[in-house]
mmCIF file with all atom_site columns, C-alpha atoms in Angstrom:
data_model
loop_
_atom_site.group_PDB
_atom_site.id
_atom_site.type_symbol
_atom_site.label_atom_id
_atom_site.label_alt_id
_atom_site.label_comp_id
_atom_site.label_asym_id
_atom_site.label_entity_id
_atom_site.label_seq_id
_atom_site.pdbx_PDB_ins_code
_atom_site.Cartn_x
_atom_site.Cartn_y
_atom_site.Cartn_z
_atom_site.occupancy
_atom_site.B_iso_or_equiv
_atom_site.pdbx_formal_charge
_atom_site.auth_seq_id
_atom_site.auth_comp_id
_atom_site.auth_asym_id
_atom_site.auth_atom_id
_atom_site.pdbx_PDB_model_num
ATOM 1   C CA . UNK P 1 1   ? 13.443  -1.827  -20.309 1.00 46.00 ? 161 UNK P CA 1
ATOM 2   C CA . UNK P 1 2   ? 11.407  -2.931  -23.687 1.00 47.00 ? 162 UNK P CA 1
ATOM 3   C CA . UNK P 1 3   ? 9.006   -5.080  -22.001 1.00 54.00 ? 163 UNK P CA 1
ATOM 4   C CA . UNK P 1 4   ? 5.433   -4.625  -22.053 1.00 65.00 ? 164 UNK P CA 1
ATOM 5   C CA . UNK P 1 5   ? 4.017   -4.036  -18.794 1.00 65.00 ? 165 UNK P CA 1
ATOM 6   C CA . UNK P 1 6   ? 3.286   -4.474  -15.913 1.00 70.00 ? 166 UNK P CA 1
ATOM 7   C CA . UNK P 1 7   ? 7.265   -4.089  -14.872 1.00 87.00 ? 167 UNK P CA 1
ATOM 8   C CA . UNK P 1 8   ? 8.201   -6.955  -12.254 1.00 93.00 ? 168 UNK P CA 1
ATOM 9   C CA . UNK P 1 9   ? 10.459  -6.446  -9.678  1.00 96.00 ? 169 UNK P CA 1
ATOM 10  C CA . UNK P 1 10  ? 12.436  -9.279  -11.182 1.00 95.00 ? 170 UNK P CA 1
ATOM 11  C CA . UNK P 1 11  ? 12.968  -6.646  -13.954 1.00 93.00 ? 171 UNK P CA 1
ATOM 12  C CA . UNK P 1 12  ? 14.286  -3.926  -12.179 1.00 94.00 ? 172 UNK P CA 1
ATOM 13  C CA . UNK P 1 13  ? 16.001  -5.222  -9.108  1.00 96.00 ? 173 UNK P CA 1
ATOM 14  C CA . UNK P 1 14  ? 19.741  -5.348  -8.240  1.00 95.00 ? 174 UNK P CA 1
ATOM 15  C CA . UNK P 1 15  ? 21.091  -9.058  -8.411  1.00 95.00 ? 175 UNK P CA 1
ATOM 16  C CA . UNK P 1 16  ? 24.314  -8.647  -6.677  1.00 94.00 ? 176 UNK P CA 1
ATOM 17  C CA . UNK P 1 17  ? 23.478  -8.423  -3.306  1.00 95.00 ? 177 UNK P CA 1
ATOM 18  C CA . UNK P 1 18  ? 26.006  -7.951  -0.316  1.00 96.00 ? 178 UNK P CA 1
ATOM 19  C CA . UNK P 1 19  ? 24.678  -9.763  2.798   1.00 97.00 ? 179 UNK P CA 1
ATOM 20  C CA . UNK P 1 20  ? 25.591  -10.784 5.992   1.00 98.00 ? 180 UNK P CA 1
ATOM 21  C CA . UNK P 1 21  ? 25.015  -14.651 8.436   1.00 98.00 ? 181 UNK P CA 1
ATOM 22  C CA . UNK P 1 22  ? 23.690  -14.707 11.479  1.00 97.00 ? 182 UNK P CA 1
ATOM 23  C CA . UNK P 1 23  ? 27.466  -14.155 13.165  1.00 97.00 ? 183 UNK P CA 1
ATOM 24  C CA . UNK P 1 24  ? 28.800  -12.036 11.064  1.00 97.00 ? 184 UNK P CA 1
ATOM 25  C CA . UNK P 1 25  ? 30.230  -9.147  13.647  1.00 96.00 ? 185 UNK P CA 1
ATOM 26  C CA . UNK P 1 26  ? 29.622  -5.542  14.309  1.00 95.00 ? 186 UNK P CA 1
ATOM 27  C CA . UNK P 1 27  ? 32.387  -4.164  12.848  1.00 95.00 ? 187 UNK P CA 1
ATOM 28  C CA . UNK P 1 28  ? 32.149  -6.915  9.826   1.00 97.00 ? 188 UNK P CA 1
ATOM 29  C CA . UNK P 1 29  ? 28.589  -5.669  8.995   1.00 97.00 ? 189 UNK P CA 1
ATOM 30  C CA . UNK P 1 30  ? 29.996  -1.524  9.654   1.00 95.00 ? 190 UNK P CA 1
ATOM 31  C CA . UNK P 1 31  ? 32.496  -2.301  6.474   1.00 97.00 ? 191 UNK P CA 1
ATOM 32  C CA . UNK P 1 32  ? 30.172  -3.900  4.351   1.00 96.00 ? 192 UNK P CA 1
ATOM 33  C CA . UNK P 1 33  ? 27.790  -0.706  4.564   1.00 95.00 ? 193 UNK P CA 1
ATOM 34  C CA . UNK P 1 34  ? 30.692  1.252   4.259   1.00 95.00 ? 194 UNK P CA 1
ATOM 35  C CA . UNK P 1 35  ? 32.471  -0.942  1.572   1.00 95.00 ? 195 UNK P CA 1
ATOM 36  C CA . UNK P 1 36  ? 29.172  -1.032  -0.747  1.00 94.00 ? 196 UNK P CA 1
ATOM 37  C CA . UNK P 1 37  ? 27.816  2.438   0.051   1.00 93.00 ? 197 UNK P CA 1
ATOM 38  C CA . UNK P 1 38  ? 24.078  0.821   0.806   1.00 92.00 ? 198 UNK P CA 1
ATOM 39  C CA . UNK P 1 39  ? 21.886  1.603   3.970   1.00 91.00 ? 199 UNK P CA 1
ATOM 40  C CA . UNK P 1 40  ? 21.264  -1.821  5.150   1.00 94.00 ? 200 UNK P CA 1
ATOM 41  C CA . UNK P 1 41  ? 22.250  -5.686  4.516   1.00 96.00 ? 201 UNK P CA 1
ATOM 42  C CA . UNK P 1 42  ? 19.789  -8.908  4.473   1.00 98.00 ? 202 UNK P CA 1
ATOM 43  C CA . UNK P 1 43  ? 20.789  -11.221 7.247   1.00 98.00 ? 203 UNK P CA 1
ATOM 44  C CA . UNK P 1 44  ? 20.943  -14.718 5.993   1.00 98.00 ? 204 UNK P CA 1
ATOM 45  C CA . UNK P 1 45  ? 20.929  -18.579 7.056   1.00 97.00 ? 205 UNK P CA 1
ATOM 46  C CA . UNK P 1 46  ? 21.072  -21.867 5.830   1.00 94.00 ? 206 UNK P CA 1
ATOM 47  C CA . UNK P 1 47  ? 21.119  -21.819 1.312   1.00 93.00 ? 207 UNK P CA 1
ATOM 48  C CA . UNK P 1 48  ? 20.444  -18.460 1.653   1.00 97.00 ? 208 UNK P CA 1
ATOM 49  C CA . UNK P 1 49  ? 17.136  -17.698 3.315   1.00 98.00 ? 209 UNK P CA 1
ATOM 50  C CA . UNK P 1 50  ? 16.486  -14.194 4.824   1.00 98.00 ? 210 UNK P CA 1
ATOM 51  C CA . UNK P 1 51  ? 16.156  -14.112 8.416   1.00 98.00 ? 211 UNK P CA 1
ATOM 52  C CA . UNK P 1 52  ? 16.315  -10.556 8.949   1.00 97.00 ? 212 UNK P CA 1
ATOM 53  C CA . UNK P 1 53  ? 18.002  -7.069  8.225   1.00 97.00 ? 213 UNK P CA 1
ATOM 54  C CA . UNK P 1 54  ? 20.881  -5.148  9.468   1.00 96.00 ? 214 UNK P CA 1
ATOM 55  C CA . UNK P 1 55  ? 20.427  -1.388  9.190   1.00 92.00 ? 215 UNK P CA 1
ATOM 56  C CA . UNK P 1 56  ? 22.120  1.993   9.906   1.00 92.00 ? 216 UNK P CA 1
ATOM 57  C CA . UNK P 1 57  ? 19.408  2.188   11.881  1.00 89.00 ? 217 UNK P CA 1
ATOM 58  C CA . UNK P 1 58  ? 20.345  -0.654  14.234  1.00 90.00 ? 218 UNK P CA 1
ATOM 59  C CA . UNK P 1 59  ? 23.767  0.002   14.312  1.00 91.00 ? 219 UNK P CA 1
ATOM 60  C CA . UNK P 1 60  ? 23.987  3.417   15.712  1.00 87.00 ? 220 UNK P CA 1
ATOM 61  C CA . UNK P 1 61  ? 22.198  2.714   19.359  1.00 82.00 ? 221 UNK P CA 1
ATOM 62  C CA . UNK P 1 62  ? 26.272  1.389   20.190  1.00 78.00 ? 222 UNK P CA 1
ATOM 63  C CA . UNK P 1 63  ? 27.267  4.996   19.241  1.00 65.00 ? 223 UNK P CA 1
ATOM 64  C CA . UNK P 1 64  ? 24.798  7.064   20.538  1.00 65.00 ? 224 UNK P CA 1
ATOM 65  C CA . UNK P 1 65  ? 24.131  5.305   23.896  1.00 61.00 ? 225 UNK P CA 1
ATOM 66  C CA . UNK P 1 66  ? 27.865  5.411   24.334  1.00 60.00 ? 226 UNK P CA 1
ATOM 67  C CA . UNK P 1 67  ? 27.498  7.766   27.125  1.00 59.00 ? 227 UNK P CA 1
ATOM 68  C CA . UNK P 1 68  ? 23.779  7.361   28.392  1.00 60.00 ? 228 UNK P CA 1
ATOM 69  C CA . UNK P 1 69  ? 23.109  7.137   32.224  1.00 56.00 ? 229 UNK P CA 1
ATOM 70  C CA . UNK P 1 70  ? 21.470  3.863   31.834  1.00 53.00 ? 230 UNK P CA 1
ATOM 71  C CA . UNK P 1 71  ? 18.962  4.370   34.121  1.00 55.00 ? 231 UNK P CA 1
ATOM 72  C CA . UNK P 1 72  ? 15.573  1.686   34.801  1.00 50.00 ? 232 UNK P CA 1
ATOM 73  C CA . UNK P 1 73  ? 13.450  4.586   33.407  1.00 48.00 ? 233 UNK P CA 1
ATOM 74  C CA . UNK P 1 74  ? 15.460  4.896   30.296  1.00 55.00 ? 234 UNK P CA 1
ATOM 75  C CA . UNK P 1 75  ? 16.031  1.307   29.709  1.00 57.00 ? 235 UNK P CA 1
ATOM 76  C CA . UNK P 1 76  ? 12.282  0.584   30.474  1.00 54.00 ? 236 UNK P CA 1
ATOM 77  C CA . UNK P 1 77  ? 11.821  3.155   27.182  1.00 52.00 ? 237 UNK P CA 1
ATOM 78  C CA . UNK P 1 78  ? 14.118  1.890   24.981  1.00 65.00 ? 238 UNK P CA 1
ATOM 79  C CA . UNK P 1 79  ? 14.564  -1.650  26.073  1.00 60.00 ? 239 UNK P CA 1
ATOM 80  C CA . UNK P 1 80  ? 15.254  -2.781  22.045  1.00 67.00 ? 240 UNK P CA 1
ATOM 81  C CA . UNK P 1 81  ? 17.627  0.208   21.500  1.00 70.00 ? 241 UNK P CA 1
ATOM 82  C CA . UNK P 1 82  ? 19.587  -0.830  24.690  1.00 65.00 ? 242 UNK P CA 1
ATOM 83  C CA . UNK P 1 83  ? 19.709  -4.387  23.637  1.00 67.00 ? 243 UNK P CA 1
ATOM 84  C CA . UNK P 1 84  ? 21.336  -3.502  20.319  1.00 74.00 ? 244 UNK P CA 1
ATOM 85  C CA . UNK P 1 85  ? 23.363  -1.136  21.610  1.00 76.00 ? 245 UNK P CA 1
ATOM 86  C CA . UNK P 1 86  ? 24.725  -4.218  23.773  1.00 79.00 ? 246 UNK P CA 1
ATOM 87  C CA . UNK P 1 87  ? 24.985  -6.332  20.710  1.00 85.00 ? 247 UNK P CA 1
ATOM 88  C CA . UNK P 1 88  ? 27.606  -8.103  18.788  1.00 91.00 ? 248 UNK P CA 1
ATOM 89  C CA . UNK P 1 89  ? 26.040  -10.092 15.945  1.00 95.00 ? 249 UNK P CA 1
ATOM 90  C CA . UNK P 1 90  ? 23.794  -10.140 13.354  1.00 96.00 ? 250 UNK P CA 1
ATOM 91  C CA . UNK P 1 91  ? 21.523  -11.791 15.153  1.00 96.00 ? 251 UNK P CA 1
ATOM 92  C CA . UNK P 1 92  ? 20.968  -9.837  17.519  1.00 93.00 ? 252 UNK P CA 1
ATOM 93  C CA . UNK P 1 93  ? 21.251  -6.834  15.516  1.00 94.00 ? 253 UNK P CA 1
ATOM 94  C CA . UNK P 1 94  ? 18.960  -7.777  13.054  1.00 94.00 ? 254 UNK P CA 1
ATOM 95  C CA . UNK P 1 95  ? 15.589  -6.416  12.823  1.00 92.00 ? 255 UNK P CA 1
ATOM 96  C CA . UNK P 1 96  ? 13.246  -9.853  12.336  1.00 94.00 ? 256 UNK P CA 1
ATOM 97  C CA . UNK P 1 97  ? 11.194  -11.073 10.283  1.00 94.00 ? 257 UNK P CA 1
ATOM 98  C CA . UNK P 1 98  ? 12.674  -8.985  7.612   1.00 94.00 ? 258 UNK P CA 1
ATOM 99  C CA . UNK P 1 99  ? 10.455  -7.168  5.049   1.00 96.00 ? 259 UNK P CA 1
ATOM 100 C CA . UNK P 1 100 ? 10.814  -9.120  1.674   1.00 98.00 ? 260 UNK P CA 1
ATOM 101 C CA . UNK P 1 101 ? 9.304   -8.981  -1.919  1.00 98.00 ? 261 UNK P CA 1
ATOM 102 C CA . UNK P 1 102 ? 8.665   -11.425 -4.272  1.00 98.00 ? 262 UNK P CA 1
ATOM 103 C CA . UNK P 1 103 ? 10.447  -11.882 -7.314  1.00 96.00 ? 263 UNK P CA 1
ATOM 104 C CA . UNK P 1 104 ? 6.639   -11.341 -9.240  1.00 95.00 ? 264 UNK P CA 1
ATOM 105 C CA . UNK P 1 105 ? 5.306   -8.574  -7.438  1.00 96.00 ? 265 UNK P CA 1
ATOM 106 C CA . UNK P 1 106 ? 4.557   -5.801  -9.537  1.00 93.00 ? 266 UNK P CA 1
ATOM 107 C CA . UNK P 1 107 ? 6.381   -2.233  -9.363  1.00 93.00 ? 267 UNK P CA 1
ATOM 108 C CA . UNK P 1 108 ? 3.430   -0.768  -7.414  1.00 91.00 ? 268 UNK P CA 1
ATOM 109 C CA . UNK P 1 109 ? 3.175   -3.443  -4.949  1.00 95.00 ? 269 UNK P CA 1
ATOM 110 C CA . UNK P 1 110 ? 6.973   -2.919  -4.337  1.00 96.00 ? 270 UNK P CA 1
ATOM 111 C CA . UNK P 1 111 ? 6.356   0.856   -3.718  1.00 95.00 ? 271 UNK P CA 1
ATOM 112 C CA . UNK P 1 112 ? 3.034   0.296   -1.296  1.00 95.00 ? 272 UNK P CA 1
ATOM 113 C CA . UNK P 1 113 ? 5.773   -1.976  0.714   1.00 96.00 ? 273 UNK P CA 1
ATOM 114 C CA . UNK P 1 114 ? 8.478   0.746   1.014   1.00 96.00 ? 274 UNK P CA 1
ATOM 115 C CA . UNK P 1 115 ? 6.145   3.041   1.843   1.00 95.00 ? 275 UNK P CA 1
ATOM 116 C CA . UNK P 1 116 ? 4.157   1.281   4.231   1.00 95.00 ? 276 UNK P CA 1
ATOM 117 C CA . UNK P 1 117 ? 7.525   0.094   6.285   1.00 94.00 ? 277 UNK P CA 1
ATOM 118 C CA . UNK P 1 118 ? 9.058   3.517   5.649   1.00 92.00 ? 278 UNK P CA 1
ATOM 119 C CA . UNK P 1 119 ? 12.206  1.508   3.581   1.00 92.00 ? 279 UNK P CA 1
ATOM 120 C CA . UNK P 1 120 ? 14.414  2.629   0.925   1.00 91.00 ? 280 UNK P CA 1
ATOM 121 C CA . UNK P 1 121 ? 15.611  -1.223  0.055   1.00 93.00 ? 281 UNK P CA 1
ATOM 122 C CA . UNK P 1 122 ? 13.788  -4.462  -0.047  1.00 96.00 ? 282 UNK P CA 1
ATOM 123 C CA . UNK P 1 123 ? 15.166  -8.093  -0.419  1.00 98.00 ? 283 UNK P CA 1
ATOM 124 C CA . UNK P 1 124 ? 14.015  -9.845  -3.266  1.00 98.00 ? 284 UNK P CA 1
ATOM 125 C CA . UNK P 1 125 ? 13.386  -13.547 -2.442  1.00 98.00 ? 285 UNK P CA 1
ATOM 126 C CA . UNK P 1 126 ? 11.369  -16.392 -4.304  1.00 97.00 ? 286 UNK P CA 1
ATOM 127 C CA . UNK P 1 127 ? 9.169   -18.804 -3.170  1.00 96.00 ? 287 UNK P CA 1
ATOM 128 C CA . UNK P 1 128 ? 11.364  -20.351 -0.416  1.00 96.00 ? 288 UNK P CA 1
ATOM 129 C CA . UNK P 1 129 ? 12.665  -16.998 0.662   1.00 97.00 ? 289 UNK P CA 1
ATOM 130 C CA . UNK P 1 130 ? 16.067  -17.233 -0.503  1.00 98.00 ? 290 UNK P CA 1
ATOM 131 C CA . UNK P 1 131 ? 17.746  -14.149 -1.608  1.00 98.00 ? 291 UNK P CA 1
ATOM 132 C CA . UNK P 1 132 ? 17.728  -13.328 -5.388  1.00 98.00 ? 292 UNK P CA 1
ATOM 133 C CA . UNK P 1 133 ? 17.982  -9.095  -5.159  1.00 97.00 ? 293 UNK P CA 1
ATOM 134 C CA . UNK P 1 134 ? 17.825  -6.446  -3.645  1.00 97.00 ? 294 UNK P CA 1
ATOM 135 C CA . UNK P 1 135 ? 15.211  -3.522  -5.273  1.00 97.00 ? 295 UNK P CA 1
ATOM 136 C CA . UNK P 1 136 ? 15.857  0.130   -4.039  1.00 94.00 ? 296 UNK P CA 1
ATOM 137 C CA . UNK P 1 137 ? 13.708  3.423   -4.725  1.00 93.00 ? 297 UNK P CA 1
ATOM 138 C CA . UNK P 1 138 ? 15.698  3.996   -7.949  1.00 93.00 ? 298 UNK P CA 1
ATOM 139 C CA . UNK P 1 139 ? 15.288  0.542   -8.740  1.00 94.00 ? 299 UNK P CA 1
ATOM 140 C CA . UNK P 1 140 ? 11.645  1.641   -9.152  1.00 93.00 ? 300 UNK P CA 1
ATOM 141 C CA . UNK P 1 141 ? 11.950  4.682   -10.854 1.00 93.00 ? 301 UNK P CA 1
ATOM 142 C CA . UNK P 1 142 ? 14.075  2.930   -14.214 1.00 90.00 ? 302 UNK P CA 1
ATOM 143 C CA . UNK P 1 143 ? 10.777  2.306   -16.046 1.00 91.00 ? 303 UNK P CA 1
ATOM 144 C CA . UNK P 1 144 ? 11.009  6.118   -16.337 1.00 92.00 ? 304 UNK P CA 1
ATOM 145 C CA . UNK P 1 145 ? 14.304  5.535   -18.078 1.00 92.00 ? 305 UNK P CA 1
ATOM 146 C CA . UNK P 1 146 ? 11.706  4.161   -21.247 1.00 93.00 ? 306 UNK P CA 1
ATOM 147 C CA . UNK P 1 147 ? 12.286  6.141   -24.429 1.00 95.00 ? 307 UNK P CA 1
ATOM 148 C CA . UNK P 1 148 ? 9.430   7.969   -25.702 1.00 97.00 ? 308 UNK P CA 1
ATOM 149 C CA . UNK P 1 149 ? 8.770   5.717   -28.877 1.00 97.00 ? 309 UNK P CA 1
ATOM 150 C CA . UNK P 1 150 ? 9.245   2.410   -26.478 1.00 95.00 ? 310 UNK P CA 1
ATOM 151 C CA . UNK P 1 151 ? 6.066   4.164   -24.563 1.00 96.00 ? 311 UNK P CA 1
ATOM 152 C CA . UNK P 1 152 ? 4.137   5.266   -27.915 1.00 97.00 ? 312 UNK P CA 1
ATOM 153 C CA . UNK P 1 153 ? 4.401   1.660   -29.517 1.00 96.00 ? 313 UNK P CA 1
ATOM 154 C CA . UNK P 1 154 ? 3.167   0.039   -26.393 1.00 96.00 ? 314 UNK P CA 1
ATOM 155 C CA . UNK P 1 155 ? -0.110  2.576   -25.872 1.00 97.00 ? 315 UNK P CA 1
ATOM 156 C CA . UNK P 1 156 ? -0.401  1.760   -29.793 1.00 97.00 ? 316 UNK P CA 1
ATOM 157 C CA . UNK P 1 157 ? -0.793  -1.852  -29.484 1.00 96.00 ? 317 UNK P CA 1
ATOM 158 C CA . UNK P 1 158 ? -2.327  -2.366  -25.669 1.00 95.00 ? 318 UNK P CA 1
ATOM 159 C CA . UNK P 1 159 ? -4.515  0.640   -25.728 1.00 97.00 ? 319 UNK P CA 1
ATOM 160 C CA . UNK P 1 160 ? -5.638  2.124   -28.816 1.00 97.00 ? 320 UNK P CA 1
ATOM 161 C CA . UNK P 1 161 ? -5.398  -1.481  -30.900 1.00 96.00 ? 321 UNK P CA 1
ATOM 162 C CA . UNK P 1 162 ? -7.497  -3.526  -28.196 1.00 96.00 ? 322 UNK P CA 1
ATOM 163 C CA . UNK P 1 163 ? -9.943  -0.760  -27.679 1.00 97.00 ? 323 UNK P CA 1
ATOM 164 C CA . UNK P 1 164 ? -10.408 0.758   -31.040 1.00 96.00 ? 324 UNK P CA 1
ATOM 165 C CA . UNK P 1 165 ? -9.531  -1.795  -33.685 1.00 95.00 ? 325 UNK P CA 1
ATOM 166 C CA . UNK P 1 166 ? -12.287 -0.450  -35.766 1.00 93.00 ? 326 UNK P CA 1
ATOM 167 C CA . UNK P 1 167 ? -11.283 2.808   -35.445 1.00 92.00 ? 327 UNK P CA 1
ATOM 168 C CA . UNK P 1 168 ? -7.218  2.437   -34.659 1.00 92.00 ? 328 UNK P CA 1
ATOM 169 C CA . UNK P 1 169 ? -6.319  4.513   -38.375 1.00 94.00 ? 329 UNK P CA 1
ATOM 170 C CA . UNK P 1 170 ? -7.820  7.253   -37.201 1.00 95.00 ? 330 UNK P CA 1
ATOM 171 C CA . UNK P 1 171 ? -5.994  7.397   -33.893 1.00 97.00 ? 331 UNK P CA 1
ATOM 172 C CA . UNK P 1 172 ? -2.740  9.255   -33.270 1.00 97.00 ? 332 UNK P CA 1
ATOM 173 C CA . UNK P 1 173 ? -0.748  8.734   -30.209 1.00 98.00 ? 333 UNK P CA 1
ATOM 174 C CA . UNK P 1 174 ? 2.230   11.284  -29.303 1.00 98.00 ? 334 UNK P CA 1
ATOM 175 C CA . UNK P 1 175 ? 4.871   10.804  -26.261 1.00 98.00 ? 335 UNK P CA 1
ATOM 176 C CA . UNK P 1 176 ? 7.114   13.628  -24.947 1.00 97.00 ? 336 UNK P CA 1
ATOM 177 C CA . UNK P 1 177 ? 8.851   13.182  -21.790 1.00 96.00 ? 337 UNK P CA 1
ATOM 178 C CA . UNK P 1 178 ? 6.568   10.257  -20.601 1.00 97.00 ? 338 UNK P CA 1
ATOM 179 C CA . UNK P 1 179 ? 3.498   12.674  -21.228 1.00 98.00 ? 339 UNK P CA 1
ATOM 180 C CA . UNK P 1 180 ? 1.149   10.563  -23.796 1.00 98.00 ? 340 UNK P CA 1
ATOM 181 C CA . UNK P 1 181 ? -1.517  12.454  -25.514 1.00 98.00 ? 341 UNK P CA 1
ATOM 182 C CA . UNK P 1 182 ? -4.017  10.654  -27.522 1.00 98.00 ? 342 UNK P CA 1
ATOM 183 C CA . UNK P 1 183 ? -5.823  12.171  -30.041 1.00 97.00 ? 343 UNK P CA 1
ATOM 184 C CA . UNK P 1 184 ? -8.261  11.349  -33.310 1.00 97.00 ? 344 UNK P CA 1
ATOM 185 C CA . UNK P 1 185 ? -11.776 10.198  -33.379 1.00 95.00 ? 345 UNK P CA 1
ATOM 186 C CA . UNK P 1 186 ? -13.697 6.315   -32.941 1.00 96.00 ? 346 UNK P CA 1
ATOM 187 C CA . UNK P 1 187 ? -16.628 4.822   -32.965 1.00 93.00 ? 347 UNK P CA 1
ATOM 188 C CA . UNK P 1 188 ? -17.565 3.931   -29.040 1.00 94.00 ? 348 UNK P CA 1
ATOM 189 C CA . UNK P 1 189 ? -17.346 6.879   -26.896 1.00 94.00 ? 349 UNK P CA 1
ATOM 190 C CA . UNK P 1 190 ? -17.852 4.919   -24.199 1.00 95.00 ? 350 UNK P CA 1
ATOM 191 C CA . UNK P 1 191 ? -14.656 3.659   -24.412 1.00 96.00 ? 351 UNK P CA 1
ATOM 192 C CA . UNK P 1 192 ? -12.415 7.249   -24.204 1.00 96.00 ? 352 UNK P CA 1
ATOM 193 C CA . UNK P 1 193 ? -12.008 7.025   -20.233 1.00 96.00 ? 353 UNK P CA 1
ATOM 194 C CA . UNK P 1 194 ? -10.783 3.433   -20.178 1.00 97.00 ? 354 UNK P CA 1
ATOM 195 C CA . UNK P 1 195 ? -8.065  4.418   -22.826 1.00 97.00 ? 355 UNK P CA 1
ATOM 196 C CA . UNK P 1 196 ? -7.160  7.041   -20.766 1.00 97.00 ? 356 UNK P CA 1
ATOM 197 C CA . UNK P 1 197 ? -6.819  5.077   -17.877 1.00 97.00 ? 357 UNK P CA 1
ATOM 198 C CA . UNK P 1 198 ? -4.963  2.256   -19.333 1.00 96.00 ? 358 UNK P CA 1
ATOM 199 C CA . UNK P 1 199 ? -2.693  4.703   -20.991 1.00 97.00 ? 359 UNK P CA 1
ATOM 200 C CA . UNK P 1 200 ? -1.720  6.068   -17.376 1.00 96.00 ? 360 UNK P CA 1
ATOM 201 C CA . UNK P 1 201 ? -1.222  2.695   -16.324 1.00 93.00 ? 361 UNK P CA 1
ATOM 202 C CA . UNK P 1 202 ? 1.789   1.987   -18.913 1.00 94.00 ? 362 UNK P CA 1
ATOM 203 C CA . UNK P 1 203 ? 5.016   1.767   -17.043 1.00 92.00 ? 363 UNK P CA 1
ATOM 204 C CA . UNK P 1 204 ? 7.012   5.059   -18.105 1.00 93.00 ? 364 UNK P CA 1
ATOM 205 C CA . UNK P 1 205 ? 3.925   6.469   -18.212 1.00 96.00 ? 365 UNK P CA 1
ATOM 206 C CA . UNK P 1 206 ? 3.957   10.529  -16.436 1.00 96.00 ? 366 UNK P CA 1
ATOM 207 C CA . UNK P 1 207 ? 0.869   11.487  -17.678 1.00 96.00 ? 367 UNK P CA 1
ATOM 208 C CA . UNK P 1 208 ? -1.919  10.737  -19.731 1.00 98.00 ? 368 UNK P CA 1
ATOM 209 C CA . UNK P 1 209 ? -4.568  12.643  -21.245 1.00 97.00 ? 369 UNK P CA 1
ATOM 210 C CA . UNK P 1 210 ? -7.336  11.661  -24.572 1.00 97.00 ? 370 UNK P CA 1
ATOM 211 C CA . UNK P 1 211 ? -8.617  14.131  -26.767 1.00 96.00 ? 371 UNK P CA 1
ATOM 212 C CA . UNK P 1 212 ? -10.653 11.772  -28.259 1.00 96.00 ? 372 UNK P CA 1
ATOM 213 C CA . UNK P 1 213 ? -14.160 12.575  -30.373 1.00 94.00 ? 373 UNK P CA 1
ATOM 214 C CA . UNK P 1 214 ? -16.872 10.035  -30.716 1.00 86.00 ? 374 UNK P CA 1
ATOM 215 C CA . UNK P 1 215 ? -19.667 8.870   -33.149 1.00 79.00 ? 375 UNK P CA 1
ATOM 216 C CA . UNK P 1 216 ? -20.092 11.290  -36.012 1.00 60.00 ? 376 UNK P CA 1
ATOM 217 C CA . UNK P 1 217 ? -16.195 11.804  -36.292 1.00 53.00 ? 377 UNK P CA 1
ATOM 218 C CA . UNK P 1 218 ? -15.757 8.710   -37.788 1.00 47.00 ? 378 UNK P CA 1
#
């Protein structure tokens, strides 16, 4: 977790993945979920392209409409839980298209995707949408796992060198916990809210804050 950022998901995800075909069978997918301990499994065809997911989600309409009066009311509701419930394969298990990420896409963009599809796992696919990960919520939260001094040296040399060259001596950056505080004085004032912001935006990064004094310091 040395790398300068921004963090890719390539970086951070999982690469061995347990997945399912399109006929793999209820009970087949049931002890895969079980076997690996994960919430849901990509759904794949072909070299490996995803097709779809399999979910907790979309297994348990076979349990819990066990013992439902199937009525036309209720199945008019719930026509896709009924369906599933019915279901013995992947395929028609599956929920499709799935929702993938891209080996490039950035930590952020990762998170805006979970949150946006309410998901705690995301296939990781390249360009052809074959399967190369899987990246989970804690995936995400290992650039947190950064030491201290891997954080200092990188607000050091993206930050405070590209901003402040002229003034860079004079500049002391401190890291505890992921909380960066920069401190000293340089030349363009100007320039104190950009550092700040560009601090905050190093992966690892809890907080950010410049004490920083302008012309006249110097």
């Amino acid at each position: 977790m040395n790398r300068r950022s921004p963090h890719r998901v390539s970086d951070v995800m999982t690469r061995t993945v347990v997945a399912v075909g399109l006929d793999a069978r209820f009970k087949e997918i049931v002890t895969a979920i079980d076997q690996w301990q994960v919430t849901a499994v990509p759904v794949l065809e072909g070299e490996g392209r995803v097709v779809g997911v399999v979910s907790e989600a979309d297994l348990l309409p076979k349990e819990e409409l066990r013992e439902e009066d199937a009525t036309m009311i209720g199945q008019r509701d719930r026509l896709t839980d009924y369906a599933k419930a019915g279901a013995l394969t992947a395929r028609d298990l599956m929920s499709s298209p799935a929702v993938t990420v891209p080996l490039d896409a950035t930590l952020p963009e990762a998170a805006r995707l979970m949150a946006r599809h309410g998901i705690k796992r995301l296939p990781v696919v390249d360009g052809d949408g074959v399967l190369k990960g899987i990246v989970s919520r804690a995936d995400l939260l290992k650039v947190f796992l950064r030491t201290d001094e891997e954080i200092a040296a990188e607000v050091r040399e993206e930050v405070v060198d590209r901003l402040f060259p002229v003034s860079r001596r004079n500049v002391r950056v401190e890291v505890a916990e992921g909380r960066v505080t920069i401190t000293g004085a340089v030349r363009d004032a100007s320039l104190i809210p950009v550092a700040e912001r560009l601090a905050g935006a190093v992966e690892g990064v809890v907080y950010a804050t410049c004490h920083l004094d302008g012309p006249g310091s110097v």
